[in-house]
PDB file of C-alpha atoms in Angstrom:
ATOM      1  CA  MET J 255      35.763  10.847 125.931  1.00 91.00           C
ATOM      2  CA  ILE J 256      36.765  13.632 128.513  1.00 94.00           C
ATOM      3  CA  VAL J 257      38.677  16.391 127.689  1.00 96.00           C
ATOM      4  CA  GLY J 258      39.893  19.013 130.070  1.00 97.00           C
ATOM      5  CA  ALA J 259      41.509  22.551 129.083  1.00 97.00           C
ATOM      6  CA  ALA J 260      43.071  25.181 131.708  1.00 97.00           C
ATOM      7  CA  ILE J 261      44.393  28.589 130.972  1.00 97.00           C
ATOM      8  CA  VAL J 262      46.929  30.021 133.377  1.00 97.00           C
ATOM      9  CA  GLU J 263      47.879  33.549 133.242  1.00 97.00           C
ATOM     10  CA  ILE J 264      51.131  34.447 135.113  1.00 96.00           C
ATOM     11  CA  ARG J 265      52.555  37.579 135.790  1.00 95.00           C
ATOM     12  CA  ILE J 266      56.433  37.362 135.844  1.00 94.00           C
ATOM     13  CA  HIS J 267      57.645  40.011 138.199  1.00 90.00           C
ATOM     14  CA  GLY J 268      61.236  40.163 138.075  1.00 84.00           C
ATOM     15  CA  SER J 269      61.618  40.190 133.976  1.00 86.00           C
ATOM     16  CA  HIS J 270      62.608  43.146 132.405  1.00 88.00           C
ATOM     17  CA  SER J 271      62.947  41.411 128.630  1.00 89.00           C
ATOM     18  CA  LEU J 272      61.338  39.187 126.793  1.00 89.00           C
ATOM     19  CA  LYS J 273      64.383  36.821 127.096  1.00 90.00           C
ATOM     20  CA  GLN J 274      64.067  36.476 130.646  1.00 91.00           C
ATOM     21  CA  ARG J 275      60.373  35.840 130.424  1.00 92.00           C
ATOM     22  CA  ARG J 276      60.720  33.534 127.845  1.00 92.00           C
ATOM     23  CA  GLY J 277      63.367  31.624 130.310  1.00 93.00           C
ATOM     24  CA  VAL J 278      60.706  31.475 133.191  1.00 94.00           C
ATOM     25  CA  VAL J 279      58.045  30.390 130.694  1.00 95.00           C
ATOM     26  CA  ARG J 280      60.078  27.538 129.436  1.00 95.00           C
ATOM     27  CA  SER J 281      61.085  26.562 132.834  1.00 96.00           C
ATOM     28  CA  ILE J 282      57.620  26.405 133.906  1.00 96.00           C
ATOM     29  CA  THR J 283      56.407  24.519 130.872  1.00 96.00           C
ATOM     30  CA  GLN J 284      59.191  22.045 130.658  1.00 95.00           C
ATOM     31  CA  ARG J 285      58.923  21.036 134.458  1.00 96.00           C
ATOM     32  CA  VAL J 286      55.038  20.406 134.311  1.00 96.00           C
ATOM     33  CA  GLY J 287      55.507  18.516 131.081  1.00 93.00           C
ATOM     34  CA  ASN J 288      58.065  16.299 132.650  1.00 94.00           C
ATOM     35  CA  ARG J 289      56.043  15.659 135.812  1.00 95.00           C
ATOM     36  CA  TYR J 290      52.738  15.302 134.511  1.00 94.00           C
ATOM     37  CA  ASN J 291      51.132  13.498 131.643  1.00 89.00           C
ATOM     38  CA  LEU J 292      49.458  16.779 130.069  1.00 94.00           C
ATOM     39  CA  SER J 293      49.843  18.680 127.073  1.00 95.00           C
ATOM     40  CA  ILE J 294      51.356  22.231 127.811  1.00 96.00           C
ATOM     41  CA  ALA J 295      52.017  25.366 125.749  1.00 96.00           C
ATOM     42  CA  GLU J 296      52.211  29.005 125.891  1.00 94.00           C
ATOM     43  CA  VAL J 297      49.171  30.597 124.265  1.00 95.00           C
ATOM     44  CA  GLY J 298      48.889  34.084 124.638  1.00 92.00           C
ATOM     45  CA  GLY J 299      50.916  37.293 126.233  1.00 88.00           C
ATOM     46  CA  GLN J 300      54.008  36.609 123.855  1.00 85.00           C
ATOM     47  CA  ASP J 301      54.620  40.308 123.358  1.00 86.00           C
ATOM     48  CA  THR J 302      54.534  41.150 127.063  1.00 88.00           C
ATOM     49  CA  TRP J 303      57.689  41.225 129.369  1.00 87.00           C
ATOM     50  CA  GLN J 304      55.830  40.181 132.566  1.00 91.00           C
ATOM     51  CA  ARG J 305      52.687  38.302 131.441  1.00 94.00           C
ATOM     52  CA  ALA J 306      51.832  35.058 129.593  1.00 95.00           C
ATOM     53  CA  GLU J 307      49.495  32.512 129.489  1.00 96.00           C
ATOM     54  CA  ILE J 308      49.824  29.119 129.474  1.00 97.00           C
ATOM     55  CA  GLY J 309      47.387  26.295 128.040  1.00 97.00           C
ATOM     56  CA  LEU J 310      47.148  22.925 129.587  1.00 97.00           C
ATOM     57  CA  CYS J 311      45.437  20.115 128.399  1.00 97.00           C
ATOM     58  CA  ALA J 312      44.150  16.413 129.547  1.00 96.00           C
ATOM     59  CA  ALA J 313      42.116  13.767 128.461  1.00 95.00           C
ATOM     60  CA  GLY J 314      40.739  10.695 130.023  1.00 94.00           C
ATOM     61  CA  SER J 315      37.502   8.565 130.528  1.00 92.00           C
ATOM     62  CA  ASP J 316      36.815   9.808 134.297  1.00 93.00           C
ATOM     63  CA  ARG J 317      35.409  13.591 134.668  1.00 95.00           C
ATOM     64  CA  GLN J 318      36.992  13.884 137.930  1.00 96.00           C
ATOM     65  CA  ARG J 319      40.360  12.538 137.319  1.00 96.00           C
ATOM     66  CA  VAL J 320      40.618  14.851 134.196  1.00 96.00           C
ATOM     67  CA  ARG J 321      39.969  17.955 136.360  1.00 97.00           C
ATOM     68  CA  SER J 322      42.279  16.659 139.255  1.00 96.00           C
ATOM     69  CA  GLN J 323      45.021  16.335 136.851  1.00 96.00           C
ATOM     70  CA  LEU J 324      44.724  19.880 135.699  1.00 97.00           C
ATOM     71  CA  GLU J 325      44.300  21.413 139.190  1.00 97.00           C
ATOM     72  CA  THR J 326      47.454  19.481 140.519  1.00 97.00           C
ATOM     73  CA  ALA J 327      49.442  21.105 137.515  1.00 97.00           C
ATOM     74  CA  ILE J 328      48.175  24.160 138.550  1.00 97.00           C
ATOM     75  CA  ALA J 329      49.176  23.910 142.069  1.00 97.00           C
ATOM     76  CA  PHE J 330      52.484  22.595 141.251  1.00 97.00           C
ATOM     77  CA  ILE J 331      53.081  26.067 138.825  1.00 97.00           C
ATOM     78  CA  GLU J 332      51.897  28.141 141.943  1.00 96.00           C
ATOM     79  CA  GLY J 333      54.361  26.176 143.984  1.00 96.00           C
ATOM     80  CA  LEU J 334      57.644  26.746 141.860  1.00 95.00           C
ATOM     81  CA  HIS J 335      57.432  30.250 142.727  1.00 94.00           C
ATOM     82  CA  LEU J 336      58.849  31.514 139.563  1.00 94.00           C
ATOM     83  CA  ALA J 337      55.801  33.669 138.554  1.00 95.00           C
ATOM     84  CA  GLU J 338      52.599  34.882 140.326  1.00 95.00           C
ATOM     85  CA  VAL J 339      49.463  32.951 139.407  1.00 96.00           C
ATOM     86  CA  VAL J 340      46.787  35.987 138.175  1.00 97.00           C
ATOM     87  CA  ALA J 341      43.956  34.061 137.028  1.00 97.00           C
ATOM     88  CA  VAL J 342      43.143  30.198 136.127  1.00 97.00           C
ATOM     89  CA  ASP J 343      40.013  28.912 134.088  1.00 97.00           C
ATOM     90  CA  ILE J 344      39.543  25.360 133.566  1.00 97.00           C
ATOM     91  CA  GLU J 345      36.896  23.670 131.378  1.00 97.00           C
ATOM     92  CA  VAL J 346      35.913  19.860 131.382  1.00 97.00           C
ATOM     93  CA  LEU J 347      34.047  18.645 128.271  1.00 95.00           C
ATOM     94  CA  ASP J 348      32.370  15.501 127.525  1.00 92.00           C
ATOM     95  CA  LEU J 349      33.059  14.787 124.029  1.00 87.00           C
ATOM     96  CA  PRO J 350      30.642  11.991 122.646  1.00 84.00           C
ATOM     97  CA  TYR J 351      31.876   9.570 120.012  1.00 73.00           C
ATOM     98  CA  GLU J 352      30.896   6.554 118.618  1.00 67.00           C
ATOM     99  CA  ARG J 353      33.022   3.214 118.853  1.00 63.00           C
ATOM    100  CA  ALA J 354      33.850   1.635 115.802  1.00 59.00           C
ATOM    101  CA  ARG J 355      31.584  -1.412 114.948  1.00 56.00           C
ATOM    102  CA  TRP J 356      33.595  -4.203 113.276  1.00 55.00           C
ATOM    103  CA  SER J 357      31.696  -6.497 111.089  1.00 55.00           C
ATOM    104  CA  GLY J 358      34.052  -9.355 111.271  1.00 56.00           C
ATOM    105  CA  GLU J 359      34.442  -9.263 107.349  1.00 55.00           C
ATOM    106  CA  ASP J 360      37.752  -8.507 105.595  1.00 55.00           C
ATOM    107  CA  GLU J 361      37.433  -5.189 103.874  1.00 56.00           C
ATOM    108  CA  SER J 362      40.293  -4.629 101.662  1.00 57.00           C
ATOM    109  CA  VAL J 363      41.415  -0.884 100.537  1.00 55.00           C
ATOM    110  CA  GLU J 364      42.745  -0.241  97.038  1.00 62.00           C
ATOM    111  CA  PHE J 365      45.363   2.481  97.153  1.00 54.00           C
ATOM    112  CA  GLU J 366      45.865   4.301  93.667  1.00 63.00           C
ATOM    113  CA  GLU J 367      49.718   4.851  92.608  1.00 57.00           C
TER     114      GLU J 367
END
């Protein structure tokens, strides 16, 4: 399984309060969440008026596809022109896992009440 994560640091120039900042961040996260099959959340800078960090996460079976999904979403954020993208960090990881092996036998599980 391939997991990709990105952190996008943004600067909101016209923001003069936390309420205005939250509105811009909410708009960005909702638009990206509706358009792309990604997990997205504000992950930093909650106590500042003009700065925020947004985390994105994607999973799949192809490394290039996962990276491309993240890069496309970041380009979309830049294209919204709601905030200036100051910094971006993308990490793509290979998570090894062992597939379940089915023996074909019916194993019953008993639950205690």
